[in-house]
Amino acid sequence: MAPRSSVPPVLEAIGLRKTYGDVVALHGLDLSIAAGEIFCLLGANGAGKTTTIQLFLGFIPPTAGCVRILGQDVATHALQTKQHIAYIPENVMLYPNLTGLENLKFFTTLAGHGDLDRATLGTYLDRAGLAPEAAGRRVGTYSKGMRQKVGIAMAMAKGAQALLLDEPTSGLDPKGSNEFSRLLQTMSAAGVGILMATHDIFRSKEIGARVGIMKHGQLVACMGTEDLSHSDLERIYLEHMHD
Amino acid sequence: MIRVIARKELRELVRDGRFQLGGALMVLLQVAALLFGWRHTTAMQAERVAAQTVARSAWTTQGDKNPHLAAHYGMYVFKPAATLAFLDPGTDAFVGVTLKLQAHEQELPHDAAASDGTAVGRFGQLSAAAVLQLLVPLLIIALGFALWSGERERGTLRQLAASGVHPRQLLAGKALGLGVALLLLLLPAVLVAGLALAVGGDAGAWTRFAALVPAYGLYFGVIIAVTLWVSARAASSRTALVALLGLWCATSLVVPRLASDVAGRAVPLPTAEVLARRVHATLAQGLPQGLPREEHIDKISKALLAKQGFAGAESMMDDALLQGLELQAEAEYENAVFDYHVTALLAAMARQERVAQWAAALSPLLAIRSLSMALAGTDFDHHRAFAQQAEQFRRSLVLAMNDDFARNAGAAGWQYKANRQLWQQAAPFALQPPALGQVWADQQVAWTMLAAWMVAAGLGATLAARRMQVV
């Protein structure tokens, strides 16, 4: 757990529980992520990582407990809390008939930043690593990595204070993954709290301030990465997976 | 926000091949239908004007003859083509456009069923109305079936949901985007129609055209709302498309046919042959629960004599005057018989129409079809107005002829002959179509049904948008 302070955590789950009929997807999760912190959530498929992200996004209602973003309950402030978050799934899906710039303009306007002009939006795409010539091309021609970059640009342009990532580097080549990680670190340095669900132990250690391991809907381990080596993290992870 | 969403939808649609291909086809069809309709309507009108001129000339140049024989000779009247028939020819092709007016005969209303039938049956005419009523909904379905389901399938719905936009705004934006795309496709047709009206339309035609615009706007609004509703509810775009096409078939093909059949069964109408037999039987025997024919005519004769101040003085009257009054008494008896049967027939037709109008609760097409024909001046009500005014004209003509016979025959009796001067006194027949206010009142059920569809579809689409599952 991050240390308690008077500033509300960017992302907070309290006794969060989600069931589907008899199946328990999440067992009373408690989690708190501060501004500028990158928290990586590791776990096998079906461990509850994506469910956690979806609960933060308000896509599904919790069975018990609550989710807060900057101190506001997602259940009671569904639209307000979304003003502060950005979401990057495994595949950032955009409108294929619109250009990268048009997609960015559309989503940032929906998020209440319609005042950003094309030049400003272009700089966000540039900072996210998208080549200027690509910004004016239709997204239908983009690679997955290019779409992820538009997703990052959307988060930056929106001025999101929390970033929710669900397997964002899955399927990216090493170079793309590295670029993506650097972007996350840049955002973290700017004070954005980041929750990233991932299978990638190496990258979790590289960029995460803390790492949590989920199994069967429970957070079975939570540790800082500062004094942890890659091999330590891998060993701990595998130990939990083979329990 | 809604404008931003609408602009995005419009941009996506415009860049979509479906829009480009479907749109080009739609514009071509619309413009072709309008030009064809305009050419056909103007040609028909020219023919009718020419025929009416010939008929008038035949009446005024019939030569000297006894005025009652002239009433037998009679004349033809032609229904002028409604200016907006080029948009919606309605029942014109089915109910006939000419009536023979003569003594002792009234043409009876028939072919009310022309108002019914399947819309597809009338599509063979390639009218602009058929394109608007049948094909434009298909285009809306083609453009809009994936507006919600596609977002879910592509994964963009998650991005939208994460952006914090309210589902109601998304729905309104999507509806507006689709509506504007449709407007772009219909604009050329509206311009062509406007041009046609500028060339040959009067103020009345413009007013009716202006009333047609919101009627069709409401209809397309219903189709857009239903499309978005189904798209939001369907598990996949394919399911949405199949469901929408099924709905189109049901509301455009099945319900209109069923409505017509149900109306026909609920309120059966006599065939023209049966009706004619009944009329002739009544003419020969007298009205049911009334006096026998001769007594009835005698009663009317006495009333006419009393009115003229000759009560009880028949023996002192001029033979021709008496015969003239008797001819008029016979004509009035016949009118009473015609009125008896026509009133019953029109009442039955009105009941049939009511059944068909209420069936619009199951199909918005029935509502817009009724409204479109009525506003274009080509529905059965307009034809009925023509038939009724023509009948009034016939009665006035017969009265004028009999009156001239009674007043002027004198000792010549049946040998008396009137001339061109009398024939010219009969003013030409001039149709006064029902006022727009009357059309509005007659079409209240259709307006109400269309509005009810809009409210229900809008509500359904809103609820479906709010309840959409993001994951």
XYZ file of C-alpha atoms in Angstrom:
714
model
C 0.000 0.000 0.000
C 1.130 3.534 -0.662
C 1.498 5.692 2.420
C -1.656 7.605 3.417
C -1.627 11.365 3.009
C -4.150 14.198 2.997
C -4.103 14.233 -0.822
C -6.516 11.586 -2.090
C -4.913 8.834 -4.134
C -5.376 9.090 -7.849
C -6.766 5.570 -7.998
C -8.219 3.745 -5.033
C -10.082 0.472 -4.569
C -11.614 -0.322 -1.189
C -12.902 -3.821 -0.450
C -13.632 -4.176 -4.149
C -15.530 -7.324 -5.006
C -17.018 -8.543 -8.244
C -18.944 -11.739 -8.821
C -20.594 -13.215 -11.899
C -23.219 -15.563 -10.526
C -21.302 -18.068 -8.441
C -17.962 -17.088 -9.939
C -15.967 -14.624 -7.866
C -13.835 -12.504 -10.198
C -12.461 -10.205 -7.512
C -12.164 -10.801 -3.775
C -12.214 -7.597 -1.750
C -9.347 -5.777 -3.460
C -7.705 -2.889 -1.610
C -5.413 -0.787 -3.717
C -4.181 2.774 -3.737
C -2.074 4.482 -6.402
C -0.628 7.927 -5.833
C 0.041 10.687 -8.338
C 3.117 9.942 -10.420
C 3.181 6.302 -9.377
C 3.237 3.421 -11.846
C 1.620 0.302 -10.427
C 1.953 -2.881 -12.451
C -0.556 -5.634 -11.955
C 0.793 -9.045 -12.877
C -1.162 -12.252 -13.122
C -2.272 -15.089 -15.356
C -5.292 -14.837 -17.625
C -8.475 -14.753 -15.545
C -6.664 -13.517 -12.429
C -8.880 -10.417 -12.255
C -6.600 -7.761 -13.775
C -8.942 -6.707 -16.549
C -11.929 -6.841 -14.180
C -10.087 -4.407 -11.907
C -9.437 -2.016 -14.795
C -13.055 -2.243 -15.952
C -14.281 -1.476 -12.448
C -12.074 1.621 -12.357
C -13.504 2.656 -15.707
C -17.056 2.093 -14.514
C -17.725 -0.301 -17.391
C -19.095 -2.810 -14.867
C -20.575 -2.144 -11.421
C -18.901 -3.604 -8.344
C -20.733 -6.251 -6.339
C -19.329 -4.754 -3.153
C -16.786 -2.170 -2.138
C -16.005 0.958 -4.067
C -13.655 2.490 -6.577
C -12.481 6.076 -6.299
C -10.679 8.344 -8.686
C -9.160 11.418 -7.057
C -11.425 10.757 -4.102
C -14.648 10.582 -6.133
C -16.675 7.390 -6.165
C -16.946 6.034 -9.713
C -20.413 4.602 -9.024
C -21.907 7.947 -8.030
C -19.781 10.239 -10.225
C -19.537 8.128 -13.358
C -19.083 10.959 -15.853
C -17.033 13.317 -13.644
C -14.438 10.681 -12.758
C -13.910 9.916 -16.441
C -12.750 13.466 -17.003
C -9.579 12.574 -15.097
C -8.704 9.213 -16.611
C -7.428 7.821 -19.873
C -7.684 4.236 -20.968
C -5.353 2.321 -23.226
C -6.402 -1.271 -23.880
C -4.361 -4.016 -25.488
C -5.553 -2.714 -28.837
C -6.365 0.964 -28.987
C -9.347 0.963 -31.299
C -9.967 4.077 -33.325
C -12.127 5.069 -36.258
C -10.440 3.631 -39.356
C -11.936 6.172 -41.772
C -10.588 9.115 -39.761
C -6.964 10.196 -39.633
C -4.906 9.942 -36.455
C -5.266 13.659 -35.953
C -9.039 13.542 -36.495
C -9.373 10.675 -34.009
C -7.325 12.620 -31.482
C -9.380 15.768 -32.043
C -12.619 13.842 -31.638
C -11.742 12.059 -28.412
C -10.120 15.077 -26.772
C -13.182 17.169 -27.648
C -15.427 14.537 -26.064
C -13.224 14.749 -22.995
C -13.875 18.487 -22.802
C -10.757 19.788 -24.578
C -12.315 20.942 -27.815
C -10.273 24.133 -27.625
C -7.060 22.376 -28.646
C -6.138 23.326 -32.207
C -4.661 21.037 -34.812
C -1.126 22.307 -34.267
C -1.290 21.595 -30.536
C -2.776 18.194 -31.140
C -0.022 17.557 -33.653
C 2.586 18.228 -30.994
C 0.937 15.652 -28.724
C 1.108 13.089 -31.503
C 4.699 14.071 -32.086
C 5.520 13.679 -28.389
C 3.823 10.296 -28.433
C 6.199 9.316 -31.220
C 3.878 9.320 -34.202
C 5.548 10.583 -37.356
C 3.965 13.821 -38.650
C 3.213 12.282 -42.050
C 1.266 9.502 -40.320
C -0.934 11.927 -38.380
C -2.760 12.893 -41.543
C -3.271 9.327 -42.710
C -6.381 7.297 -42.047
C -6.065 5.074 -38.988
C -7.151 2.076 -41.049
C -3.572 2.008 -42.366
C -1.927 2.166 -38.885
C -0.005 -0.586 -37.133
C -0.933 -1.555 -33.589
C 2.014 0.403 -32.218
C 0.926 3.537 -34.055
C -2.563 3.229 -32.622
C -1.090 2.818 -29.117
C 0.788 6.071 -29.691
C -2.420 7.837 -30.620
C -3.854 6.433 -27.379
C -0.972 7.956 -25.423
C -1.421 11.255 -27.257
C -5.100 11.159 -26.288
C -4.165 10.696 -22.637
C -1.662 13.554 -22.798
C -3.975 15.914 -24.642
C -6.774 15.136 -22.232
C -4.496 16.018 -19.334
C -5.500 12.768 -17.644
C -4.351 12.395 -14.047
C -4.802 8.648 -14.081
C -3.938 6.181 -16.810
C -5.460 2.728 -16.953
C -3.601 0.311 -19.195
C -4.705 -3.191 -20.039
C -1.879 -5.212 -21.626
C -0.798 -2.151 -23.641
C 2.476 -3.595 -24.920
C 1.133 -7.002 -25.817
C 2.004 -7.649 -29.451
C 4.330 -4.690 -29.792
C 7.841 -5.294 -31.051
C 10.699 -4.639 -28.571
C 11.409 -1.220 -30.020
C 7.738 -0.293 -29.800
C 7.562 -1.605 -26.242
C 10.581 0.431 -25.236
C 9.179 3.587 -26.763
C 5.905 2.962 -25.013
C 7.579 2.430 -21.663
C 9.499 5.674 -22.034
C 6.271 7.508 -22.728
C 4.719 6.066 -19.579
C 7.715 7.167 -17.557
C 7.392 10.654 -19.010
C 3.759 10.784 -18.011
C 4.534 9.431 -14.578
C 7.148 12.125 -14.137
C 4.432 14.637 -15.000
C 2.391 13.348 -12.051
C 0.072 10.893 -13.761
C -0.869 7.876 -11.646
C -0.728 4.722 -13.751
C -2.282 1.304 -13.256
C -1.023 -1.183 -15.821
C -2.282 -4.740 -16.107
C 0.354 -6.819 -17.840
C 1.985 -10.222 -18.309
C 5.359 -8.605 -18.873
C 7.464 -9.174 -15.720
C 10.527 -7.537 -17.219
C 8.769 -4.306 -18.100
C 6.942 -4.245 -14.768
C 10.257 -4.215 -12.995
C 11.623 -1.640 -15.429
C 8.942 0.993 -15.113
C 6.754 0.083 -12.143
C 7.275 1.719 -8.751
C 5.279 -1.124 -7.295
C 4.148 -4.465 -8.596
C 1.114 -6.437 -7.497
C 0.505 -10.089 -8.271
C -3.076 -11.214 -8.724
C -4.323 -14.754 -8.520
C -7.916 -15.984 -8.559
C -9.219 -12.465 -8.003
C -6.972 -11.695 -5.059
C -3.957 -9.468 -4.728
C -1.628 -12.108 -3.332
C 1.544 -9.998 -3.307
C 2.398 -6.329 -3.516
C 5.985 -5.029 -3.454
C 8.164 -2.119 -4.378
C 10.521 -2.685 -7.289
C 13.388 -0.490 -6.087
C 15.208 -3.228 -4.178
C 13.999 -6.045 -6.356
C 15.949 -7.663 -9.150
C 14.363 -9.037 -12.312
C 15.103 -12.556 -11.197
C 13.620 -11.943 -7.741
C 10.409 -10.685 -9.268
C 10.286 -13.588 -11.674
C 10.847 -16.070 -8.858
C 8.163 -14.521 -6.639
C 5.741 -14.432 -9.521
C 6.318 -18.056 -10.445
C 6.060 -19.150 -6.811
C 2.612 -17.598 -6.605
C 1.579 -19.023 -9.914
C 2.542 -22.561 -8.909
C 0.926 -22.478 -5.456
C -20.792 18.017 -28.036
C -23.664 16.635 -30.103
C -22.413 18.580 -33.129
C -18.923 17.143 -32.669
C -20.281 13.606 -32.585
C -22.559 14.294 -35.543
C -19.660 15.726 -37.546
C -17.585 12.641 -36.800
C -20.411 10.318 -37.851
C -20.978 12.319 -41.009
C -17.278 12.306 -41.879
C -17.102 8.558 -41.349
C -20.219 7.957 -43.411
C -19.112 10.186 -46.250
C -15.800 8.326 -46.456
C -17.595 4.994 -46.442
C -18.106 3.219 -49.756
C -21.682 2.329 -48.770
C -22.579 5.983 -48.563
C -20.919 6.869 -51.836
C -22.498 4.024 -53.789
C -25.878 4.032 -52.063
C -25.990 7.792 -52.114
C -25.211 8.055 -55.807
C -27.901 5.497 -56.594
C -30.396 7.260 -54.383
C -29.760 10.657 -55.938
C -30.062 9.201 -59.425
C -33.272 7.380 -58.594
C -34.804 10.413 -56.916
C -33.954 12.797 -59.705
C -35.077 10.296 -62.357
C -38.347 9.681 -60.503
C -38.983 13.398 -60.173
C -38.209 14.202 -63.796
C -40.265 11.267 -65.007
C -43.091 12.246 -62.673
C -42.965 15.877 -63.745
C -43.034 14.986 -67.424
C -45.880 12.525 -66.889
C -47.926 14.949 -64.770
C -47.542 17.889 -67.133
C -48.404 15.675 -70.121
C -51.463 14.326 -68.284
C -52.580 17.812 -67.325
C -52.180 19.061 -70.893
C -54.225 16.114 -72.152
C -56.948 16.716 -69.597
C -57.147 20.440 -70.335
C -57.382 19.659 -74.037
C -60.042 17.015 -73.435
C -61.998 19.354 -71.177
C -61.906 22.036 -73.855
C -63.199 19.565 -76.437
C -65.925 18.379 -74.027
C -66.974 21.965 -73.326
C -67.014 22.720 -77.004
C -69.103 19.609 -77.694
C -71.642 20.853 -75.120
C -71.846 24.405 -76.355
C -71.973 23.393 -80.040
C -74.394 20.502 -79.685
C -76.937 22.321 -81.767
C -80.505 23.261 -81.017
C -82.426 20.644 -79.079
C -84.836 20.145 -76.262
C -83.085 21.071 -72.990
C -84.038 17.831 -71.285
C -82.534 15.934 -74.188
C -79.449 18.101 -73.779
C -79.336 16.973 -70.148
C -79.412 13.395 -71.455
C -76.687 14.271 -73.941
C -74.672 15.440 -70.964
C -71.001 16.296 -70.804
C -67.690 14.927 -69.653
C -65.678 16.525 -66.875
C -62.010 15.808 -66.273
C -60.199 15.889 -62.965
C -57.273 18.311 -63.218
C -53.929 16.727 -62.300
C -52.699 17.884 -58.889
C -49.460 19.830 -59.251
C -47.738 17.625 -56.693
C -48.808 14.443 -58.465
C -45.280 14.400 -59.891
C -44.089 13.691 -56.346
C -46.809 11.297 -55.342
C -49.275 10.105 -57.990
C -51.281 8.417 -55.233
C -54.515 6.855 -56.424
C -54.754 8.830 -59.673
C -53.814 5.905 -61.844
C -56.457 3.692 -60.207
C -59.587 5.784 -59.698
C -60.004 7.382 -63.067
C -59.997 11.018 -64.017
C -63.168 11.531 -65.998
C -66.901 11.439 -65.264
C -69.844 11.493 -67.670
C -72.512 13.813 -66.333
C -76.059 13.223 -67.636
C -79.657 13.164 -66.547
C -80.892 10.147 -64.555
C -77.379 8.739 -64.038
C -74.784 9.240 -61.368
C -71.349 7.686 -61.535
C -70.782 5.953 -58.247
C -67.533 6.093 -56.258
C -65.434 3.017 -56.699
C -61.905 1.738 -56.382
C -61.358 2.975 -52.842
C -59.075 -0.031 -52.550
C -56.590 1.882 -54.652
C -55.578 3.677 -51.469
C -54.449 0.374 -50.041
C -52.377 -2.328 -51.592
C -48.710 -2.782 -51.005
C -46.400 0.107 -51.464
C -44.202 -2.153 -53.536
C -47.099 -2.717 -55.889
C -47.030 0.963 -56.673
C -43.263 1.112 -56.900
C -43.573 0.031 -60.512
C -44.451 3.664 -61.239
C -41.026 4.804 -59.966
C -42.540 7.747 -58.186
C -40.504 9.973 -55.907
C -42.911 9.013 -53.101
C -42.185 5.312 -53.594
C -38.454 5.983 -53.459
C -38.859 8.114 -50.326
C -41.185 5.705 -48.579
C -39.469 2.431 -49.467
C -35.893 2.910 -50.583
C -34.775 5.740 -48.343
C -35.546 3.638 -45.224
C -33.397 0.886 -46.732
C -30.604 3.403 -47.253
C -30.957 4.597 -43.645
C -30.699 0.985 -42.511
C -27.641 0.400 -44.707
C -25.916 3.484 -43.331
C -26.999 3.175 -39.720
C -27.296 -0.469 -38.727
C -23.752 -0.544 -37.317
C -23.692 2.891 -35.714
C -23.856 1.357 -32.224
C -23.080 -2.301 -32.797
C -20.060 -1.358 -34.913
C -18.690 0.748 -32.046
C -18.962 -2.278 -29.799
C -17.406 -4.630 -32.344
C -14.535 -2.289 -33.205
C -13.848 -1.576 -29.551
C -14.326 2.168 -29.950
C -17.299 2.014 -27.603
C -14.842 1.533 -24.727
C -12.946 4.632 -25.768
C -16.202 6.553 -25.980
C -17.358 5.284 -22.603
C -13.990 6.139 -21.061
C -14.151 9.662 -22.456
C -16.998 10.601 -20.142
C -19.551 11.499 -22.794
C -23.183 10.883 -21.882
C -24.918 8.127 -23.885
C -27.773 10.526 -24.630
C -25.348 12.930 -26.301
C -23.834 10.089 -28.270
C -27.269 8.991 -29.437
C -28.265 12.522 -30.418
C -24.966 12.991 -32.259
C -25.338 9.741 -34.145
C -28.940 10.535 -35.077
C -27.969 14.018 -36.207
C -25.009 12.741 -38.224
C -27.150 10.173 -39.985
C -29.881 12.746 -40.528
C -27.495 15.254 -42.084
C -25.992 12.548 -44.317
C -29.495 11.731 -45.487
C -30.268 15.389 -46.041
C -27.212 15.679 -48.265
C -28.496 12.811 -50.367
C -32.009 14.200 -50.588
C -31.005 17.781 -51.249
C -30.629 17.362 -55.036
C -34.131 15.880 -55.194
C -35.553 18.718 -53.088
C -33.896 21.236 -55.414
C -35.280 19.505 -58.509
C -38.757 19.412 -56.940
C -38.439 23.083 -55.991
C -37.372 23.945 -59.532
C -40.334 22.041 -60.938
C -42.667 23.937 -58.624
C -41.055 27.243 -59.522
C -41.832 26.471 -63.161
C -45.380 25.218 -62.781
C -46.555 25.433 -59.174
C -48.935 27.884 -57.580
C -48.951 29.144 -53.975
C -51.166 26.250 -52.900
C -48.709 23.725 -54.293
C -45.833 25.413 -52.457
C -47.782 25.319 -49.183
C -48.533 21.646 -49.629
C -44.922 20.961 -50.575
C -43.824 22.800 -47.434
C -46.133 20.560 -45.398
C -44.711 17.439 -47.051
C -41.202 18.282 -45.862
C -41.886 17.923 -42.102
C -44.072 14.875 -42.780
C -41.220 13.061 -44.499
C -38.773 14.489 -41.953
C -40.795 12.876 -39.186
C -40.954 9.599 -41.094
C -37.203 9.493 -41.632
C -36.738 10.478 -37.986
C -38.729 7.390 -37.014
C -36.610 5.160 -39.252
C -33.380 6.657 -37.894
C -34.517 6.194 -34.297
C -35.607 2.601 -34.904
C -32.308 1.876 -36.669
C -30.298 3.252 -33.739
C -32.519 1.436 -31.256
C -32.000 -1.921 -32.956
C -28.286 -1.248 -33.471
C -27.863 -0.538 -29.745
C -29.810 -3.622 -28.709
C -28.389 -6.130 -31.188
C -25.576 -8.431 -30.170
C -23.765 -7.846 -33.458
C -23.979 -5.713 -36.572
C -25.106 -8.713 -38.558
C -27.983 -9.311 -36.136
C -28.882 -5.632 -36.301
C -28.957 -5.700 -40.102
C -31.074 -8.850 -40.255
C -33.484 -7.511 -37.635
C -33.827 -4.169 -39.407
C -34.394 -5.777 -42.791
C -36.994 -8.015 -41.188
C -38.712 -4.962 -39.718
C -38.605 -3.229 -43.094
C -40.231 -6.236 -44.767
C -42.888 -6.435 -42.062
C -43.760 -2.742 -42.051
C -43.408 -2.100 -45.771
C -44.737 -5.299 -47.281
C -46.687 -7.390 -44.817
C -48.574 -4.884 -42.654
C -49.887 -2.738 -45.559
C -51.210 -5.848 -47.287
C -52.717 -7.195 -44.064
C -54.227 -3.812 -43.196
C -55.900 -3.690 -46.573
C -57.238 -7.235 -46.197
C -58.430 -6.686 -42.635
C -60.154 -3.424 -43.602
C -61.804 -5.197 -46.549
C -63.027 -8.016 -44.330
C -64.095 -5.795 -41.448
C -66.104 -3.484 -43.697
C -66.948 -5.224 -46.960
C -67.844 -2.958 -49.866
C -70.211 -3.977 -52.650
C -68.695 -4.446 -56.077
C -69.520 -1.810 -58.685
C -71.865 -4.278 -60.408
C -73.756 -5.161 -57.202
C -74.042 -1.504 -56.278
C -75.394 -0.600 -59.715
C -77.990 -3.402 -59.429
C -79.055 -2.136 -56.010
C -79.373 1.431 -57.253
C -81.480 0.391 -60.221
C -83.688 -1.754 -58.021
C -84.243 1.148 -55.641
C -84.897 3.526 -58.529
C -87.592 1.144 -59.766
C -89.170 0.283 -56.414
C -88.545 3.212 -54.102
C -86.362 3.754 -51.079
C -86.442 1.161 -48.278
C -88.962 2.133 -45.598
C -90.060 4.888 -47.962
C -92.840 5.449 -50.425
C -93.029 3.457 -53.670
C -91.404 5.209 -56.633
C -94.532 6.764 -58.202
C -95.916 7.979 -54.894
C -92.569 9.432 -53.956
C -92.263 11.306 -57.249
C -95.840 12.482 -56.905
C -95.072 13.812 -53.443
C -92.055 15.724 -54.738
C -94.113 17.059 -57.672
C -96.726 18.380 -55.297
C -94.084 20.036 -53.205
C -92.578 21.659 -56.299
C -95.994 22.818 -57.457
C -96.696 24.280 -54.042
C -93.353 26.007 -54.116
C -94.204 27.521 -57.507
C -97.680 28.576 -56.250
C -99.578 26.052 -58.408
C -100.860 23.721 -55.660
C -104.167 22.139 -56.760
C -104.113 24.025 -60.049
C -102.445 21.416 -62.262
C -105.387 21.308 -64.666
C -104.965 25.015 -65.361
C -101.241 24.779 -65.967
C -99.353 24.842 -69.170
C -98.541 21.210 -70.151
C -94.870 22.016 -70.712
C -94.565 23.722 -67.353
C -96.158 20.729 -65.663
C -93.918 18.314 -67.563
C -90.881 20.360 -66.690
C -91.766 20.245 -63.011
C -92.437 16.505 -63.230
C -89.083 15.944 -64.883
C -87.453 17.844 -62.060
C -89.441 15.830 -59.496
C -88.178 12.633 -61.115
C -84.620 13.985 -61.063
C -84.939 14.854 -57.385
C -86.303 11.390 -56.617
C -83.320 9.883 -58.422
C -80.999 12.164 -56.503
C -82.525 10.938 -53.232
C -81.913 7.326 -54.331
C -78.333 8.088 -55.379
C -77.736 9.946 -52.112
C -79.094 7.016 -50.124
C -76.695 4.528 -51.726
C -73.718 6.867 -52.052
C -73.997 7.983 -48.412
C -73.999 4.362 -47.266
C -71.099 3.532 -49.567
C -69.028 6.536 -48.495
C -69.692 5.754 -44.832
C -68.465 2.189 -45.398
C -65.399 3.515 -47.237
C -64.689 5.915 -44.390
C -64.891 3.024 -41.906
C -62.496 1.046 -44.094
C -60.134 3.990 -44.244
C -60.250 4.357 -40.460
C -59.246 0.706 -40.032
C -56.376 1.226 -42.493
C -55.334 4.480 -40.791
C -55.186 2.897 -37.344
C -53.084 0.097 -38.802
C -50.370 2.756 -39.007
C -49.788 1.858 -35.357
C -48.035 -1.186 -36.821
C -46.328 0.518 -39.737
C -45.165 4.119 -40.067
C -45.234 3.597 -43.825
C -49.039 3.552 -43.740
C -49.065 6.911 -41.958
C -46.636 8.634 -44.323
C -48.299 7.102 -47.367
C -51.633 8.498 -46.294
C -50.142 11.900 -45.477
C -48.102 12.054 -48.644
C -51.035 11.286 -50.945
C -53.283 13.687 -49.070
C -50.819 16.577 -49.151
C -50.009 15.874 -52.808
C -53.747 16.030 -53.522
C -53.859 12.556 -54.995
C -55.600 10.521 -52.292
C -59.091 9.127 -52.416
C -60.467 12.069 -50.416
C -59.427 14.398 -53.221
C -60.962 12.084 -55.788
C -64.137 11.944 -53.692
C -64.214 15.747 -53.601
C -63.983 15.722 -57.405
C -66.791 13.155 -57.685
C -69.016 15.062 -55.250
C -68.460 18.426 -56.912
C -69.041 16.862 -60.318
C -72.317 15.413 -59.034
C -73.429 18.791 -57.701
C -72.529 20.257 -61.066
C -74.600 17.547 -62.803
C -77.607 18.256 -60.614
C -77.389 22.001 -61.252
C -77.099 21.345 -64.964
C -80.120 19.033 -65.026
C -82.094 21.520 -62.928
C -81.192 24.342 -65.293
C -82.236 22.280 -68.323
C -85.520 21.144 -66.757
C -86.225 24.654 -65.543
C -85.710 26.058 -69.036
C -87.981 23.380 -70.429
C -90.697 24.193 -67.873
C -90.456 27.935 -68.356
C -89.977 28.257 -72.071
C -91.403 25.190 -73.858
C -94.973 26.454 -73.726
C -97.245 24.985 -76.366
C -94.296 23.510 -78.263
C -93.831 20.971 -75.467
C -91.261 18.328 -76.375
C -90.792 20.029 -79.731
C -89.298 23.011 -77.936
C -85.634 23.502 -78.665
C -83.132 25.584 -76.755
C -79.992 26.898 -78.391
C -76.352 27.747 -77.848
C -77.313 30.651 -75.590
C -78.630 28.219 -72.959
C -75.727 25.836 -73.303
C -73.301 28.678 -72.744
C -75.120 29.747 -69.602
C -73.901 26.589 -67.906
C -70.569 27.658 -66.388
C -67.644 25.309 -67.033
C -66.920 22.793 -64.299
C -64.188 24.079 -61.964
C -62.818 21.778 -59.287
C -62.134 23.265 -55.869
C -59.747 20.870 -54.111
C -60.083 20.461 -50.329
C -58.326 23.193 -48.364
C -55.109 22.330 -46.563
C -56.905 22.778 -43.229
C -59.415 20.142 -44.257
C -56.603 17.808 -45.350
C -54.921 18.368 -41.986
C -58.141 17.496 -40.136
C -58.705 14.384 -42.274
C -55.159 13.215 -41.650
C -55.115 13.637 -37.886
C -54.844 9.910 -37.305
C -51.850 9.674 -39.643
C -50.077 12.636 -37.979
C -50.828 11.232 -34.539
C -49.547 7.809 -35.512
C -46.361 9.196 -37.000
C -45.770 11.347 -33.912
C -46.462 8.349 -31.665
C -43.942 6.303 -33.648
C -41.384 9.081 -33.238
C -41.911 9.268 -29.484
C -41.822 5.482 -29.033
C -38.779 4.979 -31.279
C -36.950 7.918 -29.680
C -37.671 6.597 -26.211
C -36.599 3.086 -27.195
C -33.380 4.356 -28.762
C -32.595 6.468 -25.678
C -33.183 3.617 -23.251
C -31.180 1.219 -25.410
C -28.282 3.694 -25.573
C -28.287 4.145 -21.807
C -28.404 0.427 -21.165
C -25.705 -0.496 -23.662
C -23.174 -2.867 -22.229
C -19.671 -1.577 -22.883
C -18.104 -4.982 -22.175
